[in-house]
Amino acid sequence: MIQDAGALQILNRLQANGMEAYVVGGAVRDSLLGRPFQDVDLAAKASPGQIAALFSGARFLGRFGTVQVPMGQKVYEVTCFRTESGYTDARHPDQVCLAQTIRQDLSRRDFTVNAMAWDGERLVDPFLGQKDLQARILRCVGDPKRRFCEDSLRVLRLFRFESQLDFCGEAETQAAALLFAKNLAVLPGSRVREELVRALMGKRPSALEPLLATGALLAFGLPGPKQSLAPLDQLPQNTLLRVWALLHLLGGQRALFCQSLGFSKKFLENLAALSRAFFADCTTDLALRRLLRQGLGGEPEQVFLAFCAVDPGWNRVWPCWQRQCRHRYAYTTRMLALRPASVVALGARGEQVGDILQKLLDAVIEQPQLNEPGKLFLMAKALLNQE
Ligand code: ATP
Ligand code: MG
């Protein structure tokens, strides 16, 4: 079932050494769905020391009995069967114990579709994950309220999987997640960001709507939606554009969002550039070239697609954009018909070269027919003489 040579090799070696061992988690789920999987996790009935002894280059990871095993080009995580208890911080278990059976290990996992194990031949599915996979449902293993109360990250994981897999939360699971959404504030920004980005990049990011409506992400600059988030589902798969559209649709706080979740300054600047472009009045070819010159914060075609999804009024820019693509009118100095070397050959030095190229571009933006080597050469010469 799982087509991954390294994982099968690890599984075989563990089993050949008398250990009960399984592939678990997302790889089992995604293989059954026929989707490519991210990483392969394995579980074995053995101590971390016993597992590590079988593989050269194995390393212990964290304090929860996980061993990293390099195999082929990849690194796999093999975890001992375990149970978890006592989550006083609404995120980490206070106690982790070795479990005796795979069923016990699967019972600590978040959703039924993530709580299946495969031993190379047989699927172990005590919580009917396969049935939920077929029905495209996410359902907690055990009592949903207890599970979300134990670990707030599961709340975000629910909505991330809803979006990624285009599944729905089972009614009780969904209601419990929304009830405990307020605990998201205890999570570190980096984890929220990771899950949020994965949710946004999924098939149905609008699945986040009910979560946002609780106000649980207000501390991260995301208020409850006042309009539908359905346009998000139509956007190109680009993190910047999807984050921009989310903030735009929510009226979110860009700076707070980036700061609390650890996005870079450049990312924040690109978000601002997108908003500037979105509100620019762009109905003529000239206006489009001016806009492109300012920088959109992203690749133009994708940016326009995103703008159209958020505001169909932006469809008006398509004819201009198509003409722009056909004629390749210059909107950066690199698109000018005169190389910087030619400006240097005229005697320009240092910053002067860039300044002259910018002035040439100013002229070419207004009159694209000026973008010919001879014309630009003469203009550059005249500019140099003026200085
Ligand atoms: P993907 O790798 O596509 O993100 P995944 O389901 O494999 O999805 P991982 O974070 O790799 O997610 O975790 C592996 C498995 O560990 C999950 O399938 C689930 O069984 C379990 N798991 C992960 N995080 C939690 C959690 N917070 N609570 C309970 N079980 C969890
Ligand atoms: Mg995984």
Short mmCIF file of C-alpha atoms and ligand atoms in Angstrom, two decimals:
data_model
loop_
_atom_site.label_atom_id
_atom_site.label_comp_id
_atom_site.label_asym_id
_atom_site.label_seq_id
_atom_site.Cartn_x
_atom_site.Cartn_y
_atom_site.Cartn_z
CA MET A 1 0.00 0.00 0.00
CA ILE A 2 2.69 2.54 0.98
CA GLN A 3 5.08 3.08 -1.91
CA ASP A 4 8.17 4.22 -0.09
CA ALA A 5 11.30 2.08 -0.27
CA GLY A 6 12.96 3.59 2.82
CA ALA A 7 9.90 3.14 5.02
CA LEU A 8 9.52 -0.48 3.91
CA GLN A 9 13.18 -1.16 4.66
CA ILE A 10 12.84 0.25 8.17
CA LEU A 11 9.62 -1.67 8.74
CA ASN A 12 11.25 -4.92 7.59
CA ARG A 13 14.31 -4.48 9.76
CA LEU A 14 12.28 -3.73 12.88
CA GLN A 15 10.05 -6.75 12.26
CA ALA A 16 12.95 -9.05 11.38
CA ASN A 17 14.35 -8.17 14.82
CA GLY A 18 11.19 -9.37 16.50
CA MET A 19 9.53 -5.98 17.02
CA GLU A 20 5.94 -5.21 16.24
CA ALA A 21 6.16 -2.25 13.83
CA TYR A 22 3.83 -0.15 11.69
CA VAL A 23 3.62 2.80 9.40
CA VAL A 24 1.23 5.23 11.10
CA GLY A 25 -0.41 8.62 10.69
CA GLY A 26 -0.55 10.78 7.58
CA ALA A 27 1.25 8.38 5.22
CA VAL A 28 -1.40 5.69 5.83
CA ARG A 29 -4.22 8.22 5.45
CA ASP A 30 -2.81 9.79 2.29
CA SER A 31 -1.97 6.43 0.67
CA LEU A 32 -5.56 5.26 1.17
CA LEU A 33 -6.73 8.54 -0.39
CA GLY A 34 -4.30 8.17 -3.29
CA ARG A 35 -2.63 11.49 -2.38
CA PRO A 36 1.11 12.03 -2.19
CA PHE A 37 2.25 11.99 1.44
CA GLN A 38 4.56 14.44 3.20
CA ASP A 39 6.58 12.32 5.56
CA VAL A 40 6.36 8.74 6.78
CA ASP A 41 6.04 8.11 10.51
CA LEU A 42 6.53 4.68 12.01
CA ALA A 43 5.68 3.20 15.40
CA ALA A 44 7.39 0.23 17.03
CA LYS A 45 6.89 -1.78 20.22
CA ALA A 46 10.38 -1.25 21.58
CA SER A 47 12.37 1.25 23.59
CA PRO A 48 14.10 4.13 21.79
CA GLY A 49 17.44 2.47 22.56
CA GLN A 50 16.38 -0.82 20.97
CA ILE A 51 15.16 1.00 17.86
CA ALA A 52 18.27 3.16 17.52
CA ALA A 53 20.56 0.13 17.88
CA LEU A 54 19.28 -1.26 14.57
CA PHE A 55 20.14 1.72 12.38
CA SER A 56 23.42 3.47 11.80
CA GLY A 57 23.12 7.24 12.08
CA ALA A 58 19.96 7.01 14.25
CA ARG A 59 19.38 9.93 16.64
CA PHE A 60 17.09 10.50 19.59
CA LEU A 61 14.63 13.32 19.07
CA GLY A 62 13.02 15.25 21.94
CA ARG A 63 11.85 13.56 25.12
CA PHE A 64 8.92 11.59 23.75
CA GLY A 65 10.64 8.42 22.58
CA THR A 66 11.12 9.33 18.92
CA VAL A 67 14.13 8.12 16.97
CA GLN A 68 15.20 9.73 13.71
CA VAL A 69 16.40 7.17 11.21
CA PRO A 70 18.16 8.18 7.99
CA MET A 71 17.44 5.81 5.13
CA GLY A 72 18.22 6.48 1.48
CA GLN A 73 17.77 10.17 0.80
CA LYS A 74 15.24 10.73 3.61
CA VAL A 75 14.96 10.81 7.36
CA TYR A 76 12.15 8.88 9.04
CA GLU A 77 10.74 9.14 12.54
CA VAL A 78 10.20 5.94 14.46
CA THR A 79 8.33 6.38 17.73
CA CYS A 80 7.80 3.82 20.47
CA PHE A 81 4.21 2.80 21.18
CA ARG A 82 3.11 5.29 23.78
CA THR A 83 0.26 6.85 25.70
CA GLU A 84 0.03 10.43 26.86
CA SER A 85 -1.70 12.00 29.86
CA GLY A 86 -2.19 15.09 32.01
CA TYR A 87 -2.10 18.04 29.61
CA THR A 88 -2.01 20.93 32.08
CA ASP A 89 -0.70 23.53 29.60
CA ALA A 90 -3.33 22.77 26.92
CA ARG A 91 -0.55 21.72 24.57
CA HIS A 92 1.94 19.12 25.87
CA PRO A 93 1.29 15.92 27.81
CA ASP A 94 2.76 15.98 31.32
CA GLN A 95 3.42 12.28 31.14
CA VAL A 96 4.32 9.94 28.31
CA CYS A 97 4.30 6.20 28.98
CA LEU A 98 5.26 3.25 26.84
CA ALA A 99 2.13 1.50 25.56
CA GLN A 100 1.73 -2.24 25.19
CA THR A 101 -0.48 -2.38 22.12
CA ILE A 102 -0.79 -0.52 18.83
CA ARG A 103 -4.43 0.14 19.70
CA GLN A 104 -3.33 2.09 22.80
CA ASP A 105 -0.88 4.04 20.68
CA LEU A 106 -3.53 4.82 18.08
CA SER A 107 -5.97 5.96 20.77
CA ARG A 108 -3.77 8.99 21.63
CA ARG A 109 -3.90 10.23 18.02
CA ASP A 110 -6.08 13.15 17.01
CA PHE A 111 -8.52 12.04 14.30
CA THR A 112 -9.77 8.62 13.25
CA VAL A 113 -8.32 9.07 9.76
CA ASN A 114 -4.92 9.67 11.40
CA ALA A 115 -5.28 6.72 13.75
CA MET A 116 -4.66 3.81 11.40
CA ALA A 117 -1.56 1.65 11.22
CA TRP A 118 -0.15 -0.61 8.52
CA ASP A 119 2.29 -3.41 9.21
CA GLY A 120 3.27 -4.11 5.61
CA GLU A 121 0.33 -6.44 5.02
CA ARG A 122 -2.55 -5.60 7.27
CA LEU A 123 -4.34 -2.38 8.16
CA VAL A 124 -5.12 -1.84 11.84
CA ASP A 125 -8.12 0.47 12.09
CA PRO A 126 -9.74 0.25 15.53
CA PHE A 127 -11.51 3.62 15.29
CA LEU A 128 -13.00 3.11 11.82
CA GLY A 129 -10.82 5.65 10.10
CA GLN A 130 -11.41 4.04 6.70
CA LYS A 131 -15.13 4.58 7.03
CA ASP A 132 -14.58 8.26 7.87
CA LEU A 133 -12.14 8.58 4.97
CA GLN A 134 -14.82 7.34 2.62
CA ALA A 135 -17.38 9.73 4.09
CA ARG A 136 -14.74 12.52 4.01
CA ILE A 137 -15.23 13.23 7.68
CA LEU A 138 -12.81 14.31 10.39
CA ARG A 139 -13.78 12.85 13.74
CA CYS A 140 -11.85 12.91 16.98
CA VAL A 141 -10.60 9.68 18.47
CA GLY A 142 -12.49 9.57 21.79
CA ASP A 143 -14.39 12.44 23.38
CA PRO A 144 -13.84 15.57 21.23
CA LYS A 145 -14.13 18.04 24.12
CA ARG A 146 -11.49 16.20 26.10
CA ARG A 147 -9.17 15.86 23.09
CA PHE A 148 -9.29 19.57 22.17
CA CYS A 149 -8.99 20.61 25.80
CA GLU A 150 -5.84 18.45 26.13
CA ASP A 151 -4.09 20.01 23.15
CA SER A 152 -5.17 23.24 21.44
CA LEU A 153 -3.04 22.54 18.39
CA ARG A 154 -5.59 19.88 17.45
CA VAL A 155 -8.15 22.67 16.92
CA LEU A 156 -5.97 24.19 14.23
CA ARG A 157 -5.10 20.79 12.82
CA LEU A 158 -8.81 20.08 12.37
CA PHE A 159 -9.35 23.13 10.17
CA ARG A 160 -6.05 22.55 8.38
CA PHE A 161 -7.11 19.02 7.41
CA GLU A 162 -10.60 20.21 6.44
CA SER A 163 -8.98 22.56 3.98
CA GLN A 164 -6.19 20.26 2.77
CA LEU A 165 -8.37 17.21 2.26
CA ASP A 166 -11.61 19.08 1.56
CA PHE A 167 -13.23 17.10 4.38
CA CYS A 168 -15.89 18.21 6.88
CA GLY A 169 -15.64 18.09 10.65
CA GLU A 170 -18.16 15.63 12.14
CA ALA A 171 -20.78 17.67 14.03
CA GLU A 172 -19.62 16.91 17.59
CA THR A 173 -15.94 17.27 16.65
CA GLN A 174 -16.57 20.58 14.88
CA ALA A 175 -18.61 21.99 17.79
CA ALA A 176 -16.00 20.96 20.37
CA ALA A 177 -13.18 22.49 18.31
CA LEU A 178 -15.02 25.81 18.17
CA LEU A 179 -15.70 25.63 21.90
CA PHE A 180 -11.97 25.27 22.69
CA ALA A 181 -10.76 27.62 19.97
CA LYS A 182 -10.16 30.32 22.60
CA ASN A 183 -7.18 28.28 23.86
CA LEU A 184 -5.30 28.93 20.62
CA ALA A 185 -3.83 31.99 22.28
CA VAL A 186 -1.52 29.69 24.31
CA LEU A 187 0.18 28.36 21.18
CA PRO A 188 3.50 29.75 20.01
CA GLY A 189 3.16 31.94 16.91
CA SER A 190 5.40 29.62 14.89
CA ARG A 191 3.00 26.67 15.29
CA VAL A 192 -0.04 28.79 14.50
CA ARG A 193 1.71 30.08 11.42
CA GLU A 194 2.67 26.61 10.23
CA GLU A 195 -0.87 25.26 10.51
CA LEU A 196 -2.50 28.43 9.20
CA VAL A 197 -0.30 28.52 6.11
CA ARG A 198 -1.00 24.86 5.43
CA ALA A 199 -4.74 25.53 5.83
CA LEU A 200 -4.53 28.52 3.49
CA MET A 201 -2.62 26.52 0.89
CA GLY A 202 -5.16 23.68 0.97
CA LYS A 203 -8.05 22.96 -1.39
CA ARG A 204 -10.64 24.78 0.68
CA PRO A 205 -9.17 27.55 2.85
CA SER A 206 -12.68 28.91 3.41
CA ALA A 207 -12.97 26.00 5.89
CA LEU A 208 -11.29 28.44 8.32
CA GLU A 209 -14.39 30.64 8.36
CA PRO A 210 -16.12 29.18 11.45
CA LEU A 211 -12.84 29.16 13.38
CA LEU A 212 -12.16 32.80 12.57
CA ALA A 213 -15.75 33.67 13.46
CA THR A 214 -15.06 32.67 17.08
CA GLY A 215 -12.51 35.50 17.27
CA ALA A 216 -9.90 32.95 18.37
CA LEU A 217 -7.25 34.41 16.08
CA LEU A 218 -7.82 38.05 17.00
CA ALA A 219 -4.54 38.10 18.93
CA PHE A 220 -2.82 37.30 15.62
CA GLY A 221 -4.48 40.18 13.77
CA LEU A 222 -7.36 38.14 12.30
CA PRO A 223 -10.87 39.35 13.25
CA GLY A 224 -14.08 37.43 12.51
CA PRO A 225 -15.19 37.51 8.85
CA LYS A 226 -17.81 40.07 7.80
CA GLN A 227 -18.03 38.54 4.34
CA SER A 228 -17.66 35.09 2.84
CA LEU A 229 -14.16 33.68 2.53
CA ALA A 230 -15.19 31.59 -0.52
CA PRO A 231 -12.97 33.66 -2.89
CA LEU A 232 -9.93 32.18 -1.12
CA ASP A 233 -10.75 28.77 -2.63
CA GLN A 234 -10.26 30.19 -6.15
CA LEU A 235 -6.83 31.73 -5.61
CA PRO A 236 -3.52 30.63 -7.12
CA GLN A 237 -1.57 28.40 -4.71
CA ASN A 238 0.73 31.07 -3.47
CA THR A 239 1.24 31.82 0.22
CA LEU A 240 1.68 35.56 -0.16
CA LEU A 241 -1.45 35.97 -2.28
CA ARG A 242 -3.58 33.78 -0.05
CA VAL A 243 -2.43 35.56 3.10
CA TRP A 244 -3.05 38.91 1.44
CA ALA A 245 -6.55 37.89 0.35
CA LEU A 246 -7.35 36.56 3.82
CA LEU A 247 -6.25 39.81 5.47
CA HIS A 248 -8.11 41.83 2.87
CA LEU A 249 -11.38 39.91 3.22
CA LEU A 250 -11.23 40.05 7.02
CA GLY A 251 -9.94 43.59 7.32
CA GLY A 252 -7.09 42.05 9.34
CA GLN A 253 -4.14 43.82 10.89
CA ARG A 254 -1.20 43.22 8.60
CA ALA A 255 1.58 44.33 10.93
CA LEU A 256 0.23 42.48 13.98
CA PHE A 257 -0.33 39.37 11.86
CA CYS A 258 3.23 39.34 10.53
CA GLN A 259 4.82 40.21 13.81
CA SER A 260 2.94 37.72 15.99
CA LEU A 261 3.38 34.86 13.54
CA GLY A 262 6.99 35.61 12.61
CA PHE A 263 6.63 36.55 8.94
CA SER A 264 9.57 38.49 7.52
CA LYS A 265 9.75 42.23 6.92
CA LYS A 266 9.92 41.53 3.19
CA PHE A 267 6.70 39.53 3.40
CA LEU A 268 5.01 42.44 5.19
CA GLU A 269 6.27 44.85 2.53
CA ASN A 270 4.93 42.62 -0.24
CA LEU A 271 1.53 42.51 1.48
CA ALA A 272 1.51 46.30 1.59
CA ALA A 273 2.52 46.52 -2.09
CA LEU A 274 -0.35 44.20 -3.02
CA SER A 275 -2.86 46.36 -1.16
CA ARG A 276 -1.54 49.50 -2.82
CA ALA A 277 -1.87 47.87 -6.23
CA PHE A 278 -5.33 46.51 -5.44
CA PHE A 279 -6.67 49.98 -4.69
CA ALA A 280 -4.92 51.65 -7.63
CA ASP A 281 -7.11 52.91 -10.44
CA CYS A 282 -6.08 50.67 -13.30
CA THR A 283 -8.19 50.85 -16.43
CA THR A 284 -5.75 51.84 -19.19
CA ASP A 285 -2.55 50.31 -20.60
CA LEU A 286 -0.60 53.28 -19.28
CA ALA A 287 -2.04 52.88 -15.77
CA LEU A 288 -1.16 49.19 -15.91
CA ARG A 289 2.46 49.92 -16.86
CA ARG A 290 2.73 52.46 -14.05
CA LEU A 291 1.37 49.89 -11.64
CA LEU A 292 3.74 47.18 -12.84
CA ARG A 293 6.61 49.59 -12.46
CA GLN A 294 5.78 50.26 -8.80
CA GLY A 295 5.98 46.52 -8.14
CA LEU A 296 2.96 44.44 -7.26
CA GLY A 297 4.54 42.34 -4.53
CA GLY A 298 4.13 39.19 -6.63
CA GLU A 299 4.13 37.70 -10.11
CA PRO A 300 1.68 39.88 -12.15
CA GLU A 301 -0.54 37.24 -13.72
CA GLN A 302 -1.09 35.48 -10.39
CA VAL A 303 -1.64 38.79 -8.64
CA PHE A 304 -4.35 39.78 -11.14
CA LEU A 305 -6.00 36.38 -10.80
CA ALA A 306 -6.09 36.89 -7.04
CA PHE A 307 -7.46 40.43 -7.42
CA CYS A 308 -10.21 39.17 -9.75
CA ALA A 309 -11.18 36.43 -7.28
CA VAL A 310 -11.50 39.01 -4.49
CA ASP A 311 -13.14 41.71 -6.65
CA PRO A 312 -14.56 40.69 -10.07
CA GLY A 313 -14.28 44.38 -11.04
CA TRP A 314 -10.60 43.64 -11.62
CA ASN A 315 -11.53 41.62 -14.72
CA ARG A 316 -11.40 44.98 -16.49
CA VAL A 317 -7.61 44.84 -16.38
CA TRP A 318 -7.34 41.60 -18.40
CA PRO A 319 -7.47 43.15 -21.89
CA CYS A 320 -4.70 45.58 -20.85
CA TRP A 321 -2.69 42.72 -19.35
CA GLN A 322 -3.07 40.65 -22.52
CA ARG A 323 -1.83 43.53 -24.65
CA GLN A 324 1.03 44.00 -22.21
CA CYS A 325 2.01 40.33 -22.53
CA ARG A 326 1.75 40.43 -26.33
CA HIS A 327 3.92 43.54 -26.75
CA ARG A 328 6.19 43.01 -23.72
CA TYR A 329 6.21 46.74 -22.95
CA ALA A 330 9.05 47.51 -20.55
CA TYR A 331 8.25 48.14 -16.92
CA THR A 332 11.66 47.37 -15.35
CA THR A 333 15.09 48.72 -16.30
CA ARG A 334 16.08 45.19 -17.31
CA MET A 335 13.43 45.29 -20.03
CA LEU A 336 14.94 48.42 -21.59
CA ALA A 337 16.51 48.10 -25.07
CA LEU A 338 19.70 49.70 -23.72
CA ARG A 339 22.14 47.69 -21.55
CA PRO A 340 23.77 49.33 -18.51
CA ALA A 341 27.13 48.70 -20.23
CA SER A 342 26.12 51.09 -23.03
CA VAL A 343 25.36 53.80 -20.45
CA VAL A 344 28.78 53.21 -18.88
CA ALA A 345 30.36 53.44 -22.35
CA LEU A 346 28.89 56.92 -22.62
CA GLY A 347 30.88 57.93 -19.57
CA ALA A 348 28.35 57.45 -16.74
CA ARG A 349 29.78 56.29 -13.41
CA GLY A 350 28.46 54.67 -10.23
CA GLU A 351 24.96 55.72 -9.19
CA GLN A 352 24.69 57.80 -12.35
CA VAL A 353 24.17 54.61 -14.38
CA GLY A 354 21.13 53.57 -12.36
CA ASP A 355 19.72 57.11 -12.32
CA ILE A 356 19.90 57.37 -16.09
CA LEU A 357 18.29 53.96 -16.59
CA GLN A 358 15.45 55.02 -14.25
CA LYS A 359 14.90 58.21 -16.24
CA LEU A 360 14.85 56.23 -19.48
CA LEU A 361 12.32 53.88 -17.97
CA ASP A 362 10.17 56.85 -16.84
CA ALA A 363 10.01 57.92 -20.47
CA VAL A 364 9.41 54.42 -21.84
CA ILE A 365 6.55 53.79 -19.39
CA GLU A 366 4.78 56.88 -20.78
CA GLN A 367 5.72 56.17 -24.42
CA PRO A 368 6.62 52.52 -25.09
CA GLN A 369 7.65 53.31 -28.69
CA LEU A 370 10.79 54.98 -27.25
CA ASN A 371 12.15 51.60 -26.22
CA GLU A 372 14.59 51.18 -29.10
CA PRO A 373 18.41 51.08 -28.74
CA GLY A 374 19.04 54.12 -30.99
CA LYS A 375 16.43 56.32 -29.34
CA LEU A 376 17.49 55.37 -25.82
CA PHE A 377 21.14 55.91 -26.67
CA LEU A 378 20.45 59.46 -27.78
CA MET A 379 18.31 60.13 -24.73
CA ALA A 380 21.00 58.76 -22.41
CA LYS A 381 23.59 60.97 -24.06
CA ALA A 382 21.40 64.03 -23.66
CA LEU A 383 20.78 63.19 -20.00
CA LEU A 384 24.50 62.84 -19.33
CA ASN A 385 25.18 66.18 -20.96
CA GLN A 386 22.58 67.83 -18.73
CA GLU A 387 24.31 66.62 -15.54
P1 ATP B 1 1.02 15.68 7.52
O1 ATP B 1 2.32 14.96 7.67
O2 ATP B 1 0.42 15.65 6.18
O3 ATP B 1 1.08 17.04 8.12
P2 ATP B 1 0.13 13.94 9.60
O4 ATP B 1 -1.22 13.46 9.99
O5 ATP B 1 1.13 12.90 9.25
O6 ATP B 1 -0.08 14.94 8.42
P3 ATP B 1 2.06 14.77 11.54
O7 ATP B 1 2.19 16.08 12.24
O8 ATP B 1 3.14 14.29 10.65
O9 ATP B 1 0.68 14.84 10.76
O10 ATP B 1 1.79 13.71 12.70
C1 ATP B 1 1.82 12.30 12.49
C2 ATP B 1 0.69 11.64 13.26
O11 ATP B 1 0.85 11.90 14.66
C3 ATP B 1 -0.71 12.16 12.93
O12 ATP B 1 -1.26 11.50 11.81
C4 ATP B 1 -1.46 11.83 14.20
O13 ATP B 1 -1.77 10.45 14.25
C5 ATP B 1 -0.43 12.09 15.27
N1 ATP B 1 -0.48 13.49 15.77
C6 ATP B 1 0.23 14.55 15.35
N2 ATP B 1 -0.04 15.65 16.06
C7 ATP B 1 -0.96 15.28 16.97
C8 ATP B 1 -1.63 15.95 18.03
N3 ATP B 1 -1.41 17.26 18.27
N4 ATP B 1 -2.49 15.24 18.78
C9 ATP B 1 -2.71 13.93 18.55
N5 ATP B 1 -2.12 13.23 17.58
C10 ATP B 1 -1.24 13.88 16.80
MG MG B 2 3.11 13.23 8.73
#
